[in-house]
PDB file of C-alpha atoms and ligand atoms in Angstrom:
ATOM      1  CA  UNK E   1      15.325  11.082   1.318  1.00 73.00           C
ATOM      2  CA  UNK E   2      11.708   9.904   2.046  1.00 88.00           C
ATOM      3  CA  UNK E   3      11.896   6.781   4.856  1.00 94.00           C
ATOM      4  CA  UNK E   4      11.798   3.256   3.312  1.00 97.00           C
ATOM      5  CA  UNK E   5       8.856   1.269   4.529  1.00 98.00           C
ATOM      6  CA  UNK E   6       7.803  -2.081   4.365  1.00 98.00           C
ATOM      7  CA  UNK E   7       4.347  -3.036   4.476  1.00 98.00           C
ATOM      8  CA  UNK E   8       3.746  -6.790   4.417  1.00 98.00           C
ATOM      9  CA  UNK E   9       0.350  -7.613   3.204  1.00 98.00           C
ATOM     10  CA  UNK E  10      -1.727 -10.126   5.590  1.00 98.00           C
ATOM     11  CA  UNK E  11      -3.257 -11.159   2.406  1.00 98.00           C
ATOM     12  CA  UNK E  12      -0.767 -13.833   1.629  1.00 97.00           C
ATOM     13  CA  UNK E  13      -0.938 -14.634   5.323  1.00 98.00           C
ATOM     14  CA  UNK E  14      -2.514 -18.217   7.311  1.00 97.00           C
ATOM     15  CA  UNK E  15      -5.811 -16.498   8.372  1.00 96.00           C
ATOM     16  CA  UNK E  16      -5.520 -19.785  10.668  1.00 97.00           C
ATOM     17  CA  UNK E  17      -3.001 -18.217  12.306  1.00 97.00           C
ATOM     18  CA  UNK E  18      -2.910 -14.597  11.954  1.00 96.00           C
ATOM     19  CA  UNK E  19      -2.414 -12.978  15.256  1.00 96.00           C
ATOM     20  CA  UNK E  20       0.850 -14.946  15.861  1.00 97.00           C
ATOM     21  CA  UNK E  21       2.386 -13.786  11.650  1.00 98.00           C
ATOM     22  CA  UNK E  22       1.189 -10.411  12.838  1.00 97.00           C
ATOM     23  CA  UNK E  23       3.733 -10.710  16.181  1.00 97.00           C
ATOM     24  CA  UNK E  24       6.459 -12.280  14.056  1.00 98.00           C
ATOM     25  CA  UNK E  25       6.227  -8.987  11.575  1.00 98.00           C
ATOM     26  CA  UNK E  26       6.266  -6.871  14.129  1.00 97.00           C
ATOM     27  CA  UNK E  27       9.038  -8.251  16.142  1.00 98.00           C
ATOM     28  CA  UNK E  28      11.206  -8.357  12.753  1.00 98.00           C
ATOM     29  CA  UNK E  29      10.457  -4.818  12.491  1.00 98.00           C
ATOM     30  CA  UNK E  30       7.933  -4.178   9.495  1.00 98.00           C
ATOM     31  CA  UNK E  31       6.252  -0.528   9.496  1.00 98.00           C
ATOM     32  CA  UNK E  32       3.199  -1.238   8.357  1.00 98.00           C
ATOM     33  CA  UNK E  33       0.755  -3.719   8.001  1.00 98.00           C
ATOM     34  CA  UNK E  34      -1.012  -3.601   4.802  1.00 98.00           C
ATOM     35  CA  UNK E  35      -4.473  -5.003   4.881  1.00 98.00           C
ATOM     36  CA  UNK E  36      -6.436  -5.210   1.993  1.00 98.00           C
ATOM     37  CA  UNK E  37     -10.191  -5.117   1.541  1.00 98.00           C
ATOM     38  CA  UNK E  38     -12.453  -6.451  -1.564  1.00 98.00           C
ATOM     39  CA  UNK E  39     -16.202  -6.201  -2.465  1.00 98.00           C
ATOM     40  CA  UNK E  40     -16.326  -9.128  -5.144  1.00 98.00           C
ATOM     41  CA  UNK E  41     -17.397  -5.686  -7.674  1.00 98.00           C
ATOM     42  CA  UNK E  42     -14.643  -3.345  -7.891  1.00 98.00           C
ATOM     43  CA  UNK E  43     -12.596  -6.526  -8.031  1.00 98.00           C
ATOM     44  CA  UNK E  44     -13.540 -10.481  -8.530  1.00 97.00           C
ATOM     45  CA  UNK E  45     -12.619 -11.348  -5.282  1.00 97.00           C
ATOM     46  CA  UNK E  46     -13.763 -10.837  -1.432  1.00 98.00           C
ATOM     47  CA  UNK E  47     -11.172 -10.132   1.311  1.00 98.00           C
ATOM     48  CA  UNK E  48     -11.858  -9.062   4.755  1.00 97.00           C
ATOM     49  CA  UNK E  49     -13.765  -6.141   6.572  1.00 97.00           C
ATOM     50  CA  UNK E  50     -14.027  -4.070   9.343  1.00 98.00           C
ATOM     51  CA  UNK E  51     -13.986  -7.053  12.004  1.00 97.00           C
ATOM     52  CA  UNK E  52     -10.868  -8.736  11.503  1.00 97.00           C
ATOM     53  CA  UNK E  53      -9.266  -5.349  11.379  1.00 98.00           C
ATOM     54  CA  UNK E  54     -10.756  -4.662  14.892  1.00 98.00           C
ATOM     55  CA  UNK E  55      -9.441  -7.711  15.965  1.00 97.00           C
ATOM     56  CA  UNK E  56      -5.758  -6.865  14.509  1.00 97.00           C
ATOM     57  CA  UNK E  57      -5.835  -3.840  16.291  1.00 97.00           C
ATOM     58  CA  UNK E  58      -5.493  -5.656  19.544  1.00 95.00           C
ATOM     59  CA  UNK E  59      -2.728  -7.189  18.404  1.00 95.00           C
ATOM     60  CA  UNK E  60      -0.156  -4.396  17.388  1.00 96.00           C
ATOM     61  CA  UNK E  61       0.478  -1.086  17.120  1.00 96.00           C
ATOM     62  CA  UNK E  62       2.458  -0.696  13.639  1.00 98.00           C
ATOM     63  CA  UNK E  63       0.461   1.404  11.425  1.00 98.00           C
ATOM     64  CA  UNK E  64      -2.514  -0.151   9.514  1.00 98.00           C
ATOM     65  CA  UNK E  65      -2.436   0.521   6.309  1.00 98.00           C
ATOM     66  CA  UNK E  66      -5.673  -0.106   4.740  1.00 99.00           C
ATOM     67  CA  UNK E  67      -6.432  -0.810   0.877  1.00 99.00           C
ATOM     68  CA  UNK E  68      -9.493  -0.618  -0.333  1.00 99.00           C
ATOM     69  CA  UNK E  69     -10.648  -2.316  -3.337  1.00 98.00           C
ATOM     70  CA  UNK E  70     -14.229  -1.673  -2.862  1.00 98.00           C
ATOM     71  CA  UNK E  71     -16.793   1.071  -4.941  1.00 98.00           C
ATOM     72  CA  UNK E  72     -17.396   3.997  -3.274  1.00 98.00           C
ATOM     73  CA  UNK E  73     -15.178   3.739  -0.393  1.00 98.00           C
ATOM     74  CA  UNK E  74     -16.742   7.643   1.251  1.00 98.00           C
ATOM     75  CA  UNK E  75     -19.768   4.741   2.267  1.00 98.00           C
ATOM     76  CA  UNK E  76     -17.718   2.926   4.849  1.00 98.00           C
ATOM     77  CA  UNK E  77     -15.557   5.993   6.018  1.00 98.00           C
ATOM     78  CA  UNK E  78     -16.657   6.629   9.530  1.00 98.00           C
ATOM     79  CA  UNK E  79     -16.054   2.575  10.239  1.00 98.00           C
ATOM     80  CA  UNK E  80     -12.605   2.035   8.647  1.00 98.00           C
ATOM     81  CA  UNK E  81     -11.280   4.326  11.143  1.00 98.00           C
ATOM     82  CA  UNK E  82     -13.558   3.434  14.081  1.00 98.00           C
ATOM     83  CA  UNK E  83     -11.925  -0.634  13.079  1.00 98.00           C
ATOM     84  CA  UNK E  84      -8.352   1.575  13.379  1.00 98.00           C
ATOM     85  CA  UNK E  85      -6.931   2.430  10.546  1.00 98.00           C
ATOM     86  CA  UNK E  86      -4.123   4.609  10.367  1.00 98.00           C
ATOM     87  CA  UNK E  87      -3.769   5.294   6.179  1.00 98.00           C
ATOM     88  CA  UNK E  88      -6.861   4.298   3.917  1.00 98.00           C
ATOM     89  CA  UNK E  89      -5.984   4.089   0.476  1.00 99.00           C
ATOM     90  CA  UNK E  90      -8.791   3.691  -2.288  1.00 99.00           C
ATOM     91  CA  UNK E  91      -9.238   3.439  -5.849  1.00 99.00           C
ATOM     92  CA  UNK E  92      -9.248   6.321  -8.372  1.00 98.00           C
ATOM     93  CA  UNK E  93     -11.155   4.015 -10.654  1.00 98.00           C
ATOM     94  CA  UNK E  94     -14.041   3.294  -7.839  1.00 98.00           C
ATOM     95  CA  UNK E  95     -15.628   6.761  -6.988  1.00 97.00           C
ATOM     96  CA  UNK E  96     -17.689   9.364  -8.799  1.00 98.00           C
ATOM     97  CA  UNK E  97     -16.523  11.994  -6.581  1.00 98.00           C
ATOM     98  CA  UNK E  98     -12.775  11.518  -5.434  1.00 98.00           C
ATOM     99  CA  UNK E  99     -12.291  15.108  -4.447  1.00 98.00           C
ATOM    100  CA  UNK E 100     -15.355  14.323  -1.479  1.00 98.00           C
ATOM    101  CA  UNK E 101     -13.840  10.497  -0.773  1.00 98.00           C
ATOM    102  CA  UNK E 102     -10.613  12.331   0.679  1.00 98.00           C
ATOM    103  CA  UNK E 103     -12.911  14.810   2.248  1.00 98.00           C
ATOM    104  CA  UNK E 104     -14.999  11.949   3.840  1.00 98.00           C
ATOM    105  CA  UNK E 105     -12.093   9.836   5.227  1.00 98.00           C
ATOM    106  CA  UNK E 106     -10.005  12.993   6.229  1.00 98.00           C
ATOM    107  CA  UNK E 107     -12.856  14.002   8.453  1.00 98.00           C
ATOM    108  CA  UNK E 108     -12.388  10.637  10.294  1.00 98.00           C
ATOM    109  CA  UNK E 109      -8.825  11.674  10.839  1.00 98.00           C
ATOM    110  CA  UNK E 110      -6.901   9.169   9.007  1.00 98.00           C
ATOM    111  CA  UNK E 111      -4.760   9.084   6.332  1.00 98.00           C
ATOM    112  CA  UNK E 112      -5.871   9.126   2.766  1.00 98.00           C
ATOM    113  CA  UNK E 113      -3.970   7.745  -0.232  1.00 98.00           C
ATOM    114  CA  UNK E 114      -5.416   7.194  -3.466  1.00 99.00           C
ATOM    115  CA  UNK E 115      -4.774   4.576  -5.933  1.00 99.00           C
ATOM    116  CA  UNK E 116      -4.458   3.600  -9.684  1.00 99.00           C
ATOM    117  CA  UNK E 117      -4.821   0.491 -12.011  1.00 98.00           C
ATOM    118  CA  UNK E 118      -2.044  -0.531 -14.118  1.00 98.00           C
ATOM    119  CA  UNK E 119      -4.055   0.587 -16.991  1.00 98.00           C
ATOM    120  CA  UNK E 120      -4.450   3.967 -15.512  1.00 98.00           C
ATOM    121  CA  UNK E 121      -2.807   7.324 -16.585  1.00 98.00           C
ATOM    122  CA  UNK E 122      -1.001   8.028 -13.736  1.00 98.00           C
ATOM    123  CA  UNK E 123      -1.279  12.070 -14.806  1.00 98.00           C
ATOM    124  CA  UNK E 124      -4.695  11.763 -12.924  1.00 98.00           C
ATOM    125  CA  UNK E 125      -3.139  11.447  -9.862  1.00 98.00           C
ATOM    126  CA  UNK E 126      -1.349  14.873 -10.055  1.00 98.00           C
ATOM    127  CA  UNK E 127      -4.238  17.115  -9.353  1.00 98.00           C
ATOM    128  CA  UNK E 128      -4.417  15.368  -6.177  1.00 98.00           C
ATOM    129  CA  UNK E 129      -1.001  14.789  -4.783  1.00 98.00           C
ATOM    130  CA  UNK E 130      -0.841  18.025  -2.544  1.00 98.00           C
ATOM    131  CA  UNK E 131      -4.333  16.734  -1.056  1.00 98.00           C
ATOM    132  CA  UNK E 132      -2.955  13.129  -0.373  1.00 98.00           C
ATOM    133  CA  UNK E 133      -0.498  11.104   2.413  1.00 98.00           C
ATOM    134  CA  UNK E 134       0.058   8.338   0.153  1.00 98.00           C
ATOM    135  CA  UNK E 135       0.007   7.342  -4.060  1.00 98.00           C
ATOM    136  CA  UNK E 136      -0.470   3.824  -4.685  1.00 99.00           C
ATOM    137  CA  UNK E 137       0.811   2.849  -8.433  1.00 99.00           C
ATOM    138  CA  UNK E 138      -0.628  -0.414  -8.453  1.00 99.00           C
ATOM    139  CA  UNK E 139       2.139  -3.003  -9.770  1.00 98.00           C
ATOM    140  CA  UNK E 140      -0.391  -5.795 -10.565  1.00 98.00           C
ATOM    141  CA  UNK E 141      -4.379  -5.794 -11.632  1.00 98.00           C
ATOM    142  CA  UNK E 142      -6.096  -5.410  -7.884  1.00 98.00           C
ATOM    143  CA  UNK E 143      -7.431  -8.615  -7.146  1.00 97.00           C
ATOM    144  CA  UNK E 144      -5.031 -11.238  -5.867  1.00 97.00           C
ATOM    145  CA  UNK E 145      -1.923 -11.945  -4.357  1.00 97.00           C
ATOM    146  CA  UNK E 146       0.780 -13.858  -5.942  1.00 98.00           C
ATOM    147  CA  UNK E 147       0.787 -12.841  -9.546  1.00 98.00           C
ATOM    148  CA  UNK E 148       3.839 -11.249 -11.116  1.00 98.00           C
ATOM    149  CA  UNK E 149       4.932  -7.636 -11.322  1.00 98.00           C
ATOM    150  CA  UNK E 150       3.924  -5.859 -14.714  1.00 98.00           C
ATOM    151  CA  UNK E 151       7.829  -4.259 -15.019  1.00 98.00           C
ATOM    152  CA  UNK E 152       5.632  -1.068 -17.114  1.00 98.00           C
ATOM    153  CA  UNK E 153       3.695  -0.244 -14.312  1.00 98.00           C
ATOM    154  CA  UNK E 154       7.849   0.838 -13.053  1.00 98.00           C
ATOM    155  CA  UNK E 155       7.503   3.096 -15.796  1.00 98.00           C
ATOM    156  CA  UNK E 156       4.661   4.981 -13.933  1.00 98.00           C
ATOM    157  CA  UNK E 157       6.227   5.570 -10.216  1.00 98.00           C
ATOM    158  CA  UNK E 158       9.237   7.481 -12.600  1.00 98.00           C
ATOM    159  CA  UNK E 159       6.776   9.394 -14.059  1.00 98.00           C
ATOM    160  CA  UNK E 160       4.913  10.206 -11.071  1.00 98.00           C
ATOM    161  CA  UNK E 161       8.241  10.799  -8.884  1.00 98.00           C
ATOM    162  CA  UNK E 162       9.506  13.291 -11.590  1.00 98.00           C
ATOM    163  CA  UNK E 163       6.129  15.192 -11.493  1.00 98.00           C
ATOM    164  CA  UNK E 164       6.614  14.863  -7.758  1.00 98.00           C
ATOM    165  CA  UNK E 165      10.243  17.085  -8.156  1.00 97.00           C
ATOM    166  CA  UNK E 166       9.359  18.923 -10.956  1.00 98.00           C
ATOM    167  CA  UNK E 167       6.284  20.157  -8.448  1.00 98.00           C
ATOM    168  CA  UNK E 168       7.723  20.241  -5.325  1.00 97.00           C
ATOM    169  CA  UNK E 169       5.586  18.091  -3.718  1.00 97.00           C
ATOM    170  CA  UNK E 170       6.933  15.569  -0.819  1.00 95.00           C
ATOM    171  CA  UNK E 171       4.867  12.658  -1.296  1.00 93.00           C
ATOM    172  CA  UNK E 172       5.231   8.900  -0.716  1.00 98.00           C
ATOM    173  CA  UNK E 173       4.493   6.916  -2.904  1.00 98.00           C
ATOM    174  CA  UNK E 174       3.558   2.829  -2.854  1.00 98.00           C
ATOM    175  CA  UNK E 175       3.732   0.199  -4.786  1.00 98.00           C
ATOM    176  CA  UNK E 176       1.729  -3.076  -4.582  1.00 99.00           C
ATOM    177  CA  UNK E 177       1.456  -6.094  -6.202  1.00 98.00           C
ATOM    178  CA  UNK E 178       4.554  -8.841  -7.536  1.00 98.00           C
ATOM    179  CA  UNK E 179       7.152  -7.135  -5.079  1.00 98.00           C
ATOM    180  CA  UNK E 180       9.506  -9.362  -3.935  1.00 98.00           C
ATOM    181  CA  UNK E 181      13.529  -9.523  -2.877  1.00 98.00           C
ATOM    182  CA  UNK E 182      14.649  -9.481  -6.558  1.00 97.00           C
ATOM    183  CA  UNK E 183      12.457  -6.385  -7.790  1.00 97.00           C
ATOM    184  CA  UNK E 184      11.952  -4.260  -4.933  1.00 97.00           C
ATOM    185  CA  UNK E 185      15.377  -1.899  -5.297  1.00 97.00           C
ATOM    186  CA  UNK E 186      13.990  -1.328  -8.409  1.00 98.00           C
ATOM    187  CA  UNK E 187      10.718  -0.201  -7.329  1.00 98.00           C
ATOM    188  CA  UNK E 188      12.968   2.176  -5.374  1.00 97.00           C
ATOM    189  CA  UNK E 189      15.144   3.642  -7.802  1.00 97.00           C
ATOM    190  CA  UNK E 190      12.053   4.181  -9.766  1.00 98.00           C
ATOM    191  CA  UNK E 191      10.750   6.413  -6.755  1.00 98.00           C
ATOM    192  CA  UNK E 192       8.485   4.191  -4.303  1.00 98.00           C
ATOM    193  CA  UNK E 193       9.308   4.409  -0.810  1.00 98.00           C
ATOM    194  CA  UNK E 194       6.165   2.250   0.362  1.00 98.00           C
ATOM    195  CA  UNK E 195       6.581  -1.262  -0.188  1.00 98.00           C
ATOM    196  CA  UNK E 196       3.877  -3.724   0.254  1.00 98.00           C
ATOM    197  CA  UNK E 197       4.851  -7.406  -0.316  1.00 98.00           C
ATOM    198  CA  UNK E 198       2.265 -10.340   0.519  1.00 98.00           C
ATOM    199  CA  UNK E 199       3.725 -13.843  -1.123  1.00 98.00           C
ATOM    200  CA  UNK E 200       7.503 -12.346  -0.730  1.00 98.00           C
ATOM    201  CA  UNK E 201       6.886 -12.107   2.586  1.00 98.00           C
ATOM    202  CA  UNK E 202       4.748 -14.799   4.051  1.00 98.00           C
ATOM    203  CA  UNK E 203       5.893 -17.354   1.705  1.00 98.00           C
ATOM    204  CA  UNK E 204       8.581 -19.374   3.848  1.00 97.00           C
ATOM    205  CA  UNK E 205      10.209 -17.793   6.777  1.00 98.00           C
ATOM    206  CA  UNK E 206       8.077 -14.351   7.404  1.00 98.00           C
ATOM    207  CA  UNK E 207      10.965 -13.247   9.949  1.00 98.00           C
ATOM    208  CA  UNK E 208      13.641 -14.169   7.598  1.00 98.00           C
ATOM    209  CA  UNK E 209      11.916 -13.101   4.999  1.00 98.00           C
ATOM    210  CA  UNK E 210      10.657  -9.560   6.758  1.00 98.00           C
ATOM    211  CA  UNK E 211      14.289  -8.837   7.845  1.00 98.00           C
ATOM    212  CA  UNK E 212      15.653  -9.245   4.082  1.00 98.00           C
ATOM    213  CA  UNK E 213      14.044  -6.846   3.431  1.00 98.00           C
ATOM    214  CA  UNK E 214      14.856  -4.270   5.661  1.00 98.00           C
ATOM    215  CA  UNK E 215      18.306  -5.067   5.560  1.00 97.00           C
ATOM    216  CA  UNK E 216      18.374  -3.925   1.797  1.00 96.00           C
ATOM    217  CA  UNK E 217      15.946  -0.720   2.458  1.00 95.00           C
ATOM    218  CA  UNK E 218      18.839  -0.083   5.238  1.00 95.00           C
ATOM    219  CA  UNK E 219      21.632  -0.633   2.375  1.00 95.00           C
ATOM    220  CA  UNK E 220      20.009   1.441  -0.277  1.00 94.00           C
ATOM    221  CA  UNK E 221      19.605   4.172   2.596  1.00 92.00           C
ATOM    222  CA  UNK E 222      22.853   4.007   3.329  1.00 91.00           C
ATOM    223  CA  UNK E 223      24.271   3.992  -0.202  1.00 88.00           C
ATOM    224  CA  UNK E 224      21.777   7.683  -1.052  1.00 72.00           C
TER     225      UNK E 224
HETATM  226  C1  DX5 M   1      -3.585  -7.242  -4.767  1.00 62.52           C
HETATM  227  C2  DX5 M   1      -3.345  -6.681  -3.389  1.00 62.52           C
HETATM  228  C3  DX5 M   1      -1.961  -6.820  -2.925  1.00 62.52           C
HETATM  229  C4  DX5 M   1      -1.507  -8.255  -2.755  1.00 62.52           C
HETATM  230  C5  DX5 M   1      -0.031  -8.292  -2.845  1.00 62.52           C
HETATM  231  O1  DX5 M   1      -4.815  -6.837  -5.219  1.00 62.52           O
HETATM  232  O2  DX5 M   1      -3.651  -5.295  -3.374  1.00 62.52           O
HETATM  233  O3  DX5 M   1      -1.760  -6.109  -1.717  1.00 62.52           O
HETATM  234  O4  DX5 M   1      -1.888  -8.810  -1.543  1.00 62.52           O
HETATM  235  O5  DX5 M   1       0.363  -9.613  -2.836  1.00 62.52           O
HETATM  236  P1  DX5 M   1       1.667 -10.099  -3.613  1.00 62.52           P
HETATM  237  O6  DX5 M   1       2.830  -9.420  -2.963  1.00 62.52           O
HETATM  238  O7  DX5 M   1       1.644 -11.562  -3.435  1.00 62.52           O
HETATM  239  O8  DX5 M   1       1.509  -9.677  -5.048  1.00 62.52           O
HETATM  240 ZN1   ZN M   2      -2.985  -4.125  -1.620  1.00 62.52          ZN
END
């Protein structure tokens, strides 16, 4: 079975006080960090760049893993990974040339996944999944934290982890986007093994919070 991993987005975090949610996540034992980038064109919204992730890095060495909801992503390759990311993931939906966006962050030396809309076929990920570390079935619209799941989008990650079986192919597979305590063993037995959660996590106790959730990844592991 792939590993379970949790990957608590700093989105839904107090940028007031980041570097201390950042040690409490990491002491509970989170994976990842997932950290998630906007232009204000690909979606409506504006995030955070290549500085604050700089600054993270100082802060922790659980892997970064980078979402990009930005157009043409291949345009800020080289600096993503010189900030320190470990995984970049970008949109499907925001290059011309997809096939040379892996190329371009691959030559950095990170990690590429690659990501789709919930409007999305997710059959256009499949020429790509040999080529990839990481597919990202998007669980909301990109955009914002804090909205609800779209329970279809489930639908998706089945299809996708059939293909995966049917193929042979090893991959992980995210999901982002409405996760929380109630939904997330769900997202499992559908076939995700990356989970990012921002509001589930950050919203009350992020320790208690970030260790609920790895007890049940543990239980689920335990009960393959
Ligand atoms: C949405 C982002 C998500 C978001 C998740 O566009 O990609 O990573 O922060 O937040 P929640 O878990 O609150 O939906
Ligand atoms: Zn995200």
């Amino acid at each position: 079975m792939r590993e379970l991993i949790l990957s608590p987005s700093i989105l839904g975090a107090d940028y007031l006080r980041l570097g201390e949610q950042l040690q409490i996540l990491d002491e509970a034992g989170a994976q990842y960090v997932h950290i998630d980038v906007m232009d204000g064109i690909f979606v409506p919204s504006i995030s955070m760049g290549m500085p604050v992730i700089k600054s993270l890095r100082g802060g922790t060495n659980r892997v970064f893993d980078v979402h990009l909801m930005i157009t043409e992503p291949a345009r800020y390759a080289k600096e993503f990974a010189e900030a320190g990311a470990d995984i970049v993931t970008f949109h499907y939906e925001a290059c011309q040339d997809p096939w040379g966006t892996i190329r371009a962050f691959r030559e950095t030396g990170v990690k590429v996944g690659l990501a789709v809309k919930p409007k999305t076929d997710v059959g256009v990920l499949y020429p790509f999944m040999r080529d990839i570390d990481m597919a990202l079935v998007m669980t909301v619209e990109p955009g914002f934290g804090g909205q609800k799941m779209i329970p279809e989008t489930l639908d998706k990650v089945r299809t996708l982890y059939q293909w995966c079986r049917e193929n042979r192919v090893d991959a992980n597979i995210q999901v982002d986007g409405g996760i929380t305590l109630d939904n997330f063993g769900e997202a499992i037995y559908a076939g995700a093994n990356i989970l990012v959660a921002g509001t589930a996590v950050f919203r009350g106790d992020i320790r208690y919070n970030t260790r609920r959730f790895l007890m049940i990844e543990q239980e689920i592991e335990k009960g393959e």
